C-alpha atoms as one frame of an Amber mdcrd trajectory, in Angstrom:
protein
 109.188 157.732  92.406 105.388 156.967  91.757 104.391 160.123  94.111 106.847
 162.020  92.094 105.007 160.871  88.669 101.628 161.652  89.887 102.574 165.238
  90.915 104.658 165.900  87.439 101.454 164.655  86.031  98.947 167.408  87.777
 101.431 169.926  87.412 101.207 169.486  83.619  97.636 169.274  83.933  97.032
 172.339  85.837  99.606 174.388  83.214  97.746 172.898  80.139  96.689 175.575
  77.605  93.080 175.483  76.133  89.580 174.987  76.957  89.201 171.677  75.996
  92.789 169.459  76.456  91.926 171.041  80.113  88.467 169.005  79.895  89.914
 166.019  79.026  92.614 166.224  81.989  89.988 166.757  84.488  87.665 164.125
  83.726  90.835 161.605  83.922  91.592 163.153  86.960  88.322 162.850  88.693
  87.967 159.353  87.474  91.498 158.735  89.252  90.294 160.565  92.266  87.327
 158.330  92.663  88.893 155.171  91.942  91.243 155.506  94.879  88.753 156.771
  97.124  87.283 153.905  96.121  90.026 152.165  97.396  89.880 153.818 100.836
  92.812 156.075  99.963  93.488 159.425 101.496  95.769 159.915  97.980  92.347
 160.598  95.916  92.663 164.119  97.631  95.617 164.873  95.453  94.409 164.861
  92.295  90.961 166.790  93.560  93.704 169.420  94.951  95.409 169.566  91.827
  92.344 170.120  89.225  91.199 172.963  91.764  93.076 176.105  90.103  91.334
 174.864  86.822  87.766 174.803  87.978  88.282 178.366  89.560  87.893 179.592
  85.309  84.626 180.647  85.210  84.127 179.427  81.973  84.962 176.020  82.616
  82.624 172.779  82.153  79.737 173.319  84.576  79.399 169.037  84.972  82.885
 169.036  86.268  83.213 171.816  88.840  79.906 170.022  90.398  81.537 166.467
  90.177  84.421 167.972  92.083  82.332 168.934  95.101  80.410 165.741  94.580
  84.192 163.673  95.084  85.084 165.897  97.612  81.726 165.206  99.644  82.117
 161.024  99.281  85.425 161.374 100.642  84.288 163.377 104.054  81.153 161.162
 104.349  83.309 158.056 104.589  85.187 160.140 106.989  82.113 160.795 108.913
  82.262 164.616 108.430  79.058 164.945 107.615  78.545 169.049 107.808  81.590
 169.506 105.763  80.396 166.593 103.491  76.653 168.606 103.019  78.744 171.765
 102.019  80.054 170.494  99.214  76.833 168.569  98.212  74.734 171.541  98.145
  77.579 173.228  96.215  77.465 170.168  93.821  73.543 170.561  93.604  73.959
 174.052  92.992  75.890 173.714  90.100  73.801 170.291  88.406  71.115 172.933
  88.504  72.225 175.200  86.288  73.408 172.840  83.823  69.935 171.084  84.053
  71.438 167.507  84.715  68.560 166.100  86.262  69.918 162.665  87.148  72.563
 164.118  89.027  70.277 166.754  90.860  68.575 163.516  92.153  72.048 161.644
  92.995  73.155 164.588  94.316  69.423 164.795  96.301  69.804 161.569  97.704
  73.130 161.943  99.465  72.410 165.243 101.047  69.386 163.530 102.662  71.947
 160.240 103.976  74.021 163.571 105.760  70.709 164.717 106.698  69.908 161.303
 108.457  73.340 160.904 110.192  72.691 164.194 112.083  69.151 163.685 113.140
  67.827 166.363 110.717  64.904 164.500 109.634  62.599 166.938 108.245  64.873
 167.787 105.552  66.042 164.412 105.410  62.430 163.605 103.914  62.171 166.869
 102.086  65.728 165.575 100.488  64.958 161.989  99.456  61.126 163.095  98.205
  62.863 165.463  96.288  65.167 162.658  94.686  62.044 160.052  94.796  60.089
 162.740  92.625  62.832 162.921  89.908  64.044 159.369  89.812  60.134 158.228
  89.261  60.237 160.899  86.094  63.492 159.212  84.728  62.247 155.813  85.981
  65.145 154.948  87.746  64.715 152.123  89.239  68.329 151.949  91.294  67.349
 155.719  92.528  63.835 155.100  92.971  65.325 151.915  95.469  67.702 153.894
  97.370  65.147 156.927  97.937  62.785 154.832  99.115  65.414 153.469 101.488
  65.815 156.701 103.030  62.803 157.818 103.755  61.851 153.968 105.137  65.064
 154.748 107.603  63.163 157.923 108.821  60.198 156.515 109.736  62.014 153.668
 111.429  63.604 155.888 113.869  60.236 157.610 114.174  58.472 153.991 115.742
  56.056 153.778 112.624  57.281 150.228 111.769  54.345 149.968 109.285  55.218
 152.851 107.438  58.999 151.962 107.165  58.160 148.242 106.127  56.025 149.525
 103.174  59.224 151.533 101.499  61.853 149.185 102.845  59.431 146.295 100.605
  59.837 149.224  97.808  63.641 148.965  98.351  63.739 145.445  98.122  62.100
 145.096  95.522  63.647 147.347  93.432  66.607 145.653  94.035  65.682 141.955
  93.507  64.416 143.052  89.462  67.722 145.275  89.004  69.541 142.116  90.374
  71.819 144.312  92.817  73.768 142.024  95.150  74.684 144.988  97.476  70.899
 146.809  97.379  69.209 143.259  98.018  71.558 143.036 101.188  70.839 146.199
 102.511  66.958 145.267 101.894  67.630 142.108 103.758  69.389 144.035 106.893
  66.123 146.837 106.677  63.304 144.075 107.037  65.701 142.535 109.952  65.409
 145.904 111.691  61.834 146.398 111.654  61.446 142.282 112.667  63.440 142.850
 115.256  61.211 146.289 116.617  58.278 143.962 116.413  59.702 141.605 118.261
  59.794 138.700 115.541  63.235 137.879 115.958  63.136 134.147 114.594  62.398
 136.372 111.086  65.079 139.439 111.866  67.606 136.650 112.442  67.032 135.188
 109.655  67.047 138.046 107.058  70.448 139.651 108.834  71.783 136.282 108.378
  70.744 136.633 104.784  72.209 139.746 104.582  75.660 138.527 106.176  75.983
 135.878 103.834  75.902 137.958 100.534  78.165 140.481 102.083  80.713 138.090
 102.701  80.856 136.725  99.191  81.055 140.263  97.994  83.601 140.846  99.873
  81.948 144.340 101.513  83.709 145.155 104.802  80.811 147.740 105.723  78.648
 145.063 104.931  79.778 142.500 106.702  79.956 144.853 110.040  76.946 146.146
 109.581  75.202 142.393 109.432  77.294 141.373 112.516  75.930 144.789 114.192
  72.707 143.950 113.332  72.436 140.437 114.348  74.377 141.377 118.033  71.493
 143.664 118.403  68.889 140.637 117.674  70.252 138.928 120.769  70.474 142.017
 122.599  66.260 142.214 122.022  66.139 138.838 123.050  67.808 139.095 126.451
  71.121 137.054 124.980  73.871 139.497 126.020  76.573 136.729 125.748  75.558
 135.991 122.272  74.936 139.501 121.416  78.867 140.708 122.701  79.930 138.032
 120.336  78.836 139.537 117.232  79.311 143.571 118.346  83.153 142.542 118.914
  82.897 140.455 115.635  81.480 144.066 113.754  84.001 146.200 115.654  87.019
 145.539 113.567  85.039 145.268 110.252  84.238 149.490 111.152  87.576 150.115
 112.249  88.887 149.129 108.734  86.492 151.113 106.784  87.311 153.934 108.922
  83.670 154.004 109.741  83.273 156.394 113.054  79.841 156.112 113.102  79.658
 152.198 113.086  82.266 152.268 115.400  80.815 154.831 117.720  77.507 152.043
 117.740  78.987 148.935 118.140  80.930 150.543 121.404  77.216 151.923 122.764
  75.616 148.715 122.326  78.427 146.858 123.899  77.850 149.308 126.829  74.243
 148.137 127.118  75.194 144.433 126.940  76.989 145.009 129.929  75.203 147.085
 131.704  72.536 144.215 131.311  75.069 141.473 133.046  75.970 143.761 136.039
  79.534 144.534 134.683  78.877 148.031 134.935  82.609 149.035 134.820  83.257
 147.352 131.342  79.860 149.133 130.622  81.272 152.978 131.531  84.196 152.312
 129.477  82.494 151.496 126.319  79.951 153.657 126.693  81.993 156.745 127.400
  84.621 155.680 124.230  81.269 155.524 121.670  80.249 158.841 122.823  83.727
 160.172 122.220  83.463 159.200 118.894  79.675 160.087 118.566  80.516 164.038
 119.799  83.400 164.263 117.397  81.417 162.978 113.970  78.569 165.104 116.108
  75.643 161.753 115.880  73.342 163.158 118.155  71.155 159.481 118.217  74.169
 158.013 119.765  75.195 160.512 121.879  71.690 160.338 123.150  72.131 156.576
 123.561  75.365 157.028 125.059  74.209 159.058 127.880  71.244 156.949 129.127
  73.020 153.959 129.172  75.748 156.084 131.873  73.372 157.096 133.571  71.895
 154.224 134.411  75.344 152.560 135.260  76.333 155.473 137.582  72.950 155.413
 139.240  73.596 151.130 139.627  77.164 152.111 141.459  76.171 154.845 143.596
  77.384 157.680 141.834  73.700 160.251 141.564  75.667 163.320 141.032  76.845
 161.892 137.488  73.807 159.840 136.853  71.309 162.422 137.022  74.062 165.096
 134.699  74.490 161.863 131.973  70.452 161.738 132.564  69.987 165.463 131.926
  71.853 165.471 128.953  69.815 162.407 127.775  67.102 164.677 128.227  67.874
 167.622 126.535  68.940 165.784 123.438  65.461 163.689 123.710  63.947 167.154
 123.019  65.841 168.020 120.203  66.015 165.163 118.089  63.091 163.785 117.302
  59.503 165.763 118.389  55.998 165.648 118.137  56.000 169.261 115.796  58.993
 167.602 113.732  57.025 164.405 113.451  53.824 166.293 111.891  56.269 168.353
 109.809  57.596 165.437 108.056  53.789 164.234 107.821  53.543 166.839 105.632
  55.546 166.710 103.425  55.050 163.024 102.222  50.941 164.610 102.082  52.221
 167.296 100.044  54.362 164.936  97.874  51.676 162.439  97.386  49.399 165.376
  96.902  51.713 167.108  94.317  51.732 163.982  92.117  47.713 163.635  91.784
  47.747 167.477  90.887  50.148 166.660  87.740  48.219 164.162  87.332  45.321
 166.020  87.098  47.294 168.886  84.774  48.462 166.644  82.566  44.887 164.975
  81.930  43.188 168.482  81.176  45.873 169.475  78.982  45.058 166.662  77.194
  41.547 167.314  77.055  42.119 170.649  76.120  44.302 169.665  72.808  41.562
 167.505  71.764  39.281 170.123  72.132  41.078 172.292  69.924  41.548 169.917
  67.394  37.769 167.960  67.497  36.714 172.046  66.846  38.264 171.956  63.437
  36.320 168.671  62.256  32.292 168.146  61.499  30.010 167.623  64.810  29.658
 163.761  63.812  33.521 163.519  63.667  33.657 165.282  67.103  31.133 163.252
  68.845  32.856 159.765  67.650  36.037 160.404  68.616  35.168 161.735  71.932
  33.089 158.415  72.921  36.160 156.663  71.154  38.501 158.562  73.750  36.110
 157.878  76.620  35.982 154.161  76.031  39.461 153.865  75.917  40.205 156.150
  79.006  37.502 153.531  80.715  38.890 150.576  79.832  43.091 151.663  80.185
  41.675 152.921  83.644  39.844 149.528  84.605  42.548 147.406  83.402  45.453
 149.416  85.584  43.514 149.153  88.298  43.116 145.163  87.907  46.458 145.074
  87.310  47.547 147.529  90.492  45.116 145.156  91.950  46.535 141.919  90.803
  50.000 142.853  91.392  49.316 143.553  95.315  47.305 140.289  95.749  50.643
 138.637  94.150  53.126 140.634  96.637  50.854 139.597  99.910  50.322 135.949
  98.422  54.140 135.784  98.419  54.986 137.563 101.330  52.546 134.971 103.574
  54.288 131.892 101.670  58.070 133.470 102.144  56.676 133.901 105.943  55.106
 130.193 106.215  58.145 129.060 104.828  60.481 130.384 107.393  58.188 129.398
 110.104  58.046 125.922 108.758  62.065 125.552 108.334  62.509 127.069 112.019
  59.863 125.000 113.303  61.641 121.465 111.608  64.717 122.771 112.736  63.620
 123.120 116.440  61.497 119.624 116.091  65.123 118.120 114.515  67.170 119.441
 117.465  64.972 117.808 120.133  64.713 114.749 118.474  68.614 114.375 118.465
  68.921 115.655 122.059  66.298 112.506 123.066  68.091 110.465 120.917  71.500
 111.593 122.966  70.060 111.408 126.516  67.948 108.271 125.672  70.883 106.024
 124.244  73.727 107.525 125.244  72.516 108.536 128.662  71.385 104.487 129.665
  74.734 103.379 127.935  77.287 105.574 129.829  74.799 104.263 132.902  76.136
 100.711 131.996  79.915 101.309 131.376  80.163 103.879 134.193  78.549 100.368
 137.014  80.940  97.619 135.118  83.745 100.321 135.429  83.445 100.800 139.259
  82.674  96.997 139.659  86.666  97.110 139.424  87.018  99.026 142.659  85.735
  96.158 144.786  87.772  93.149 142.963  84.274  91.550 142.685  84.636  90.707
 139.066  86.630  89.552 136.787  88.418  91.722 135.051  88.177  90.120 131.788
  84.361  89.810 131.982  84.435  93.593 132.506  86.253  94.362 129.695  84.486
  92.194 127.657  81.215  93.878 128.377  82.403  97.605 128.321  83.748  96.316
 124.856  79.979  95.822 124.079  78.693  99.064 124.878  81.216 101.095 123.567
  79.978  98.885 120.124  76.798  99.817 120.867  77.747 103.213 121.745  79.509
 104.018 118.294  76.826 102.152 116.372  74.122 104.503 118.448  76.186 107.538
 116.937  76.714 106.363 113.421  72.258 105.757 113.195  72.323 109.788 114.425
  74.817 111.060 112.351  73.122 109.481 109.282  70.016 111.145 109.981  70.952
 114.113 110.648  73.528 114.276 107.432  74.515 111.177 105.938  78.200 111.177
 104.733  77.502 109.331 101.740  75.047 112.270 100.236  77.931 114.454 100.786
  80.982 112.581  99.316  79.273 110.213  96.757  76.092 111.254  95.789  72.199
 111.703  95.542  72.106 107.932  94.291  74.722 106.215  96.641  72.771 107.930
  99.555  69.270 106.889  98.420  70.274 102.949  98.211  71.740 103.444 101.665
  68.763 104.985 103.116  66.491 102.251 100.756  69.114  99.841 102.562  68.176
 101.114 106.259  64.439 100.997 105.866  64.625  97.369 104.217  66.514  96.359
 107.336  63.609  97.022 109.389  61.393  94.605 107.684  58.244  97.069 107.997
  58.916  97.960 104.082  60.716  96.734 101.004  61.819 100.461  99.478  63.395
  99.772  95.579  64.811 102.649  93.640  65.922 103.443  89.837  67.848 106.244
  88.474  68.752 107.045  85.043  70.959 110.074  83.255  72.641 110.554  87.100
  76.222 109.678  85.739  77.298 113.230  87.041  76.710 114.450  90.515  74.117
 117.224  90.902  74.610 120.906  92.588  74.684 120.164  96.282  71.362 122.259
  97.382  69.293 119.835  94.425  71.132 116.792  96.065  70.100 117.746 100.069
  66.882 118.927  98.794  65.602 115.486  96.973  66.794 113.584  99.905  65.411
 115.403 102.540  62.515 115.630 100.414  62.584 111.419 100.381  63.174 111.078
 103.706  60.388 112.889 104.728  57.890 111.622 102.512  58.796 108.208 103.126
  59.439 107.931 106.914  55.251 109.550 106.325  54.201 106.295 104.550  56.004
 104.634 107.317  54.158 106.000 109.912  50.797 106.346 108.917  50.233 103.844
 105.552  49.469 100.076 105.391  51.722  99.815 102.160  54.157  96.904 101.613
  56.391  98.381  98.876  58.025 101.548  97.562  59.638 102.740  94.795  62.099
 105.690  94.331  62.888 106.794  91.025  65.336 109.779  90.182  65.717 110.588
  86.302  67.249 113.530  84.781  67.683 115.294  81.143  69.004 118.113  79.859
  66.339 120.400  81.246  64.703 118.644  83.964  65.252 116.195  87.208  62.052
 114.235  88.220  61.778 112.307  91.852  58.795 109.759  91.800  57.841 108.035
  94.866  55.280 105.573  94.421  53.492 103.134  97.538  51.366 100.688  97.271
  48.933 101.361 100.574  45.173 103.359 100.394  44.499 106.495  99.204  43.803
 109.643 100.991  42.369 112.919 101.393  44.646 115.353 100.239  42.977 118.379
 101.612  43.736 116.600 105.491  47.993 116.713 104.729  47.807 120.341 103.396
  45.358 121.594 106.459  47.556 119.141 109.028  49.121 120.906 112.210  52.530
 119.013 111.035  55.139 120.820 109.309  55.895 117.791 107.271  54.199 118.854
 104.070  55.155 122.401 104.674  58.629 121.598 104.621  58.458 119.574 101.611
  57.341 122.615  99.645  59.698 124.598 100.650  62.568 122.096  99.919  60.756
 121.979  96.358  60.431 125.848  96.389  64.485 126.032  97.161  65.561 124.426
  94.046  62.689 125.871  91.958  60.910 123.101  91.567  57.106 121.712  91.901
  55.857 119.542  94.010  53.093 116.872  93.294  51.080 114.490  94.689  48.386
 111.983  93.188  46.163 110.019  95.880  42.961 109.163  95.573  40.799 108.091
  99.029  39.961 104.347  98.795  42.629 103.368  95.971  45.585 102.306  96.323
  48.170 103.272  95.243  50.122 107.052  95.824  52.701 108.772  93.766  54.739
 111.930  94.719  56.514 113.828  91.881  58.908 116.447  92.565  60.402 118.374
  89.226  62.833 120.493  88.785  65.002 122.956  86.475  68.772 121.255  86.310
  70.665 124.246  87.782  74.403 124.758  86.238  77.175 122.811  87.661  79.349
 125.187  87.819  76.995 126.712  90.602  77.357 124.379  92.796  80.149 125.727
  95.193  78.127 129.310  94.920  74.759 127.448  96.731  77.076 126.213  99.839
């Protein structure tokens, strides 16, 4: 019955008299048609098929017979019919251009160059997105400006020059992190894992794909989320972790298969091929290599099918089979040729000169037409008038000039000052995590190890009836006491339960509790305005903060006494630490080989807070102050 409405409906729409009731029923219909597509439903094609008679009127709205070929070229590039897709792109360009629409001429731009990229045409993939890059920069578009830049970053990624593609995949990311776009700042995240992971820095790929994962997931974005898994298996592929690297190409494989992605799809199976190739299963490896270039031939990827063929190759040279290992190899060969040479590579060199070149000529243009209006105009006046308001002019061109250059300046000192303290900060947090693991594993094989020891001798003392039974159980009783206490101490340092069920305060008494038992330190805290329970990243990061700090005055201070205070307002939280032992030189913690401080920071720089510390060397007496915007409770399930 609903099918039946919908075609009644675009029946009526296509018999509609007049010019402009047909408008109206057209741009309903294309909004319909996108919305399912939207929806990943082949039904969208209906209502393009049944606005079609009406766009055939030469006379009809010029924006609407292009944003038909623009819905009808989505729909085959989620199908992964690329050619078909550019067809009606170009015809949707074609159109935008007569109207003079120049914001979709540069939408329109940037998705002819994404076809471009999917079948290795690379050359006029950059002459595409440059193209769009030019036009979004006049209509400062920042979104378009983002997603051009992405593009052409993507080229020169496949091309090896890492540097190049790092400095617009930066431009992407950035872009995205002032527009606040979820989705763009993901895809940034997955980029700058790429490159990281070409250069071998796969700590740092790692982390931004994982980045990347996590705010597809909570946007529920099914390409996303395969695309993060795909990257991530390919991480451990670098890094000579097959296992770990099947793992997340199976975990990416359905995500594709949902989206109907064949290219994704056509990947994942390719690099699954390699992973086994690289553990000797070379049968497993045929199979998946041979399905992903199935798919690769039929959406016609000619990267993959490349891929495809070395990785057969190799596995029928590994199983005795030359005859089909050197035709896979051939064909590896001949695509190798035409996909990606040195004449295409100095081509596309070319045009980002001529691009960048093109830009300092309108510059140029634009300054002497200037000049010349003020000629015309300072002609008309007295010489006196003239002569003032040209060294006016001049002073002012001077001093705009000097000051955009300080500020060009300024902004790029900012952008590498923050890209070495986003770097120091994930080496730091990597580095305590690593430090953290081995301390627990000692911590396993050092007590748990000697007390297994024990109850595994007073266990086979049984076998020989040469003690009593009782006394046996009596002192396996005892180590299994020990044991559990042994596990409780590690558990609490490595999360304590009472931070996570009752609270910032409750956990700092216990911990206050823990060192007083020790009798090295008396530790005393105060809190005030902490009747409600913070966001959980605040409440982990002023612990962690505490712990560290204090376990530091343990270690290397003569003081007696501490004091932890926690206060908050309606603005603000404030953590003071204060000791009573000597001063130091604050200079030594911040240059220190120890990660301690480092870490600190960047627990401080995770809840966007500032971190503090007043010591002088020779008096006693240091304070640590750590304060910090009061984030929104309601947040506090979104920071998990």
């Amino acid at each position: 019955m609903k099918n039946l409405f919908i075609t009644l409906l675009m029946v009526t729409c296509v018999s509609a008299s007049g010019q402009g009731l047909d408008s109206i029923k057209v741009a309903d219909l294309l909004k319909s048609a996108k919305e399912k597509m939207n929806q990943n439903a082949d039904s969208g094609l209906l209502y393009l098929d049944s606005i079609k008679p009406i766009l055939t009127n030469k006379d009809h709205n010029l924006y609407q017979k292009a944003d038909y070929h623009k819905a009808l070229g989505i729909w085959l590039y989620r199908k992964s019919l690329y050619d078909s897709s550019s067809f009606h792109y170009e015809k949707a360009l074609e159109t935008f251009e007569k109207g003079g629409y120049e914001l979709d001429i540069a939408k329109i731009a940037v998705n002819l160059s994404i076809n471009y990229n999917r079948l290795g045409r690379f050359e006029e993939t950059i002459e595409s997105a440059t193209k769009a890059l030019k036009m979004f920069e006049k209509l400062s578009d920042r979104k378009g400006i983002s997603v051009a830049s992405n593009i052409i970053g993507q080229v020169y990624f496949y091309n090896d020059d890492y540097t190049k593609a790092m400095l617009y995949f930066n431009r992407y990311l950035q872009n995205a992190l002032d527009a606040q776009d979820s989705t763009e700042i993901a895809g940034g995240f997955s980029n700058l894992g790429a490159v990281f992971s070409k250069l071998e820095r796969f700590d740092s790929a790692i982390f931004y794909n994982q980045r990347a994962l996590e705010i597809h997931q909570k946007l529920g974005n099914q390409y996303g989320i395969g695309n993060a898994h795909q990257n991530l298996g390919m991480n451990y592929l670098s890094r000579s972790m097959p296992d770990s690297a099947i793992f997340f190409y199976q975990q990416a494989l359905p995500f594709y298969q949902t989206t109907e992605n064949k290219s994704g799809q056509a990947e994942v199976l390719v690099n699954l091929g390699k992973c086994h190739f690289s553990i000797g299963d070379f049968l497993n490896a045929i199979n998946f290599s041979i399905k992903g270039q199935q798919i690769a031939q039929a959406i016609n990827e000619p990267v993959l099918i490349q891929e495809s063929s070395l990785v057969l190759s190799e596995c029928y040279e590994s199983t005795g089979d030359f005859r089909r290992a050197l035709s896979a190899y051939k064909q590896y060969d001949s695509l190798s040729q035409e996909i990606f040479n040195e004449e295409t590579r100095n081509n596309i060199e070319e045009i980002n000169v001529r691009y960048e070149t093109e830009k300092k000529e309108q510059q140029i243009a634009l300054q002497a037409a200037l000049l010349s209006e003020k000629e015309a105009q300072n002609e008309r006046n007295i010489a006196m008038i003239i002569g003032l308001v040209i060294v006016i002019v001049s002073l002012v061109l001077v001093v705009m000039l000097n000051r955009s250059r300080s500020r060009k300046k300024q902004q790029l000192l900012l952008q590498e000052a923050q890209t070495i303290l986003r770097e120091a900060e994930i080496e730091a947090a990597i580095s305590s995590q690593e430090k953290e693991r081995s301390r627990f594993a000692k911590d396993l094989h050092d007590g748990f190890g000697q007390m297994i020891s024990i109850l595994n001798l007073n266990l086979k003392s049984l076998e020989d009836g040469a003690k009593d039974k009782q006394e046996v159980f009596e002192n396996s009783t005892k180590v299994l006491e020990e044991m559990y206490q042994e596990l409780k101490s590690i558990c609490f340092n490595l999360m304590p339960q009472t931070l996570i069920k009752h609270g910032i305060t409750a956990a700092l008494n216990e911990f206050a509790a823990r060192v007083n038992s020790t009798d090295k330190l008396f530790v005393e805290t105060d809190f005030f305005g902490l009747e409600e329970r913070l966001t959980e990243v605040q409440e982990i990061s002023l612990y962690r903060i505490t712990q560290e700090w204090v376990n530091n005055i343990m270690k290397y201070s003569d003081a007696r006494k501490v004091t932890i205070q926690v206060t908050r307002d309606e603005d603000e939280i404030t953590l003071m630490i204060e000791d009573d032992g000597p001063g130091f030189d604050l200079d030594l913690l911040r240059k220190g080989k120890g990660n301690g401080w480092k870490n600190m920071n960047s627990r401080a720089n995770l809840i966007n807070g500032e971190l503090e510390l007043d010591t002088t060397p020779g008096v006693a007496g240091s304070t640590l102050i750590v304060n910090a915007k009061v984030f929104a409770q309601e947040s506090r399930q979104e920071l998990v």
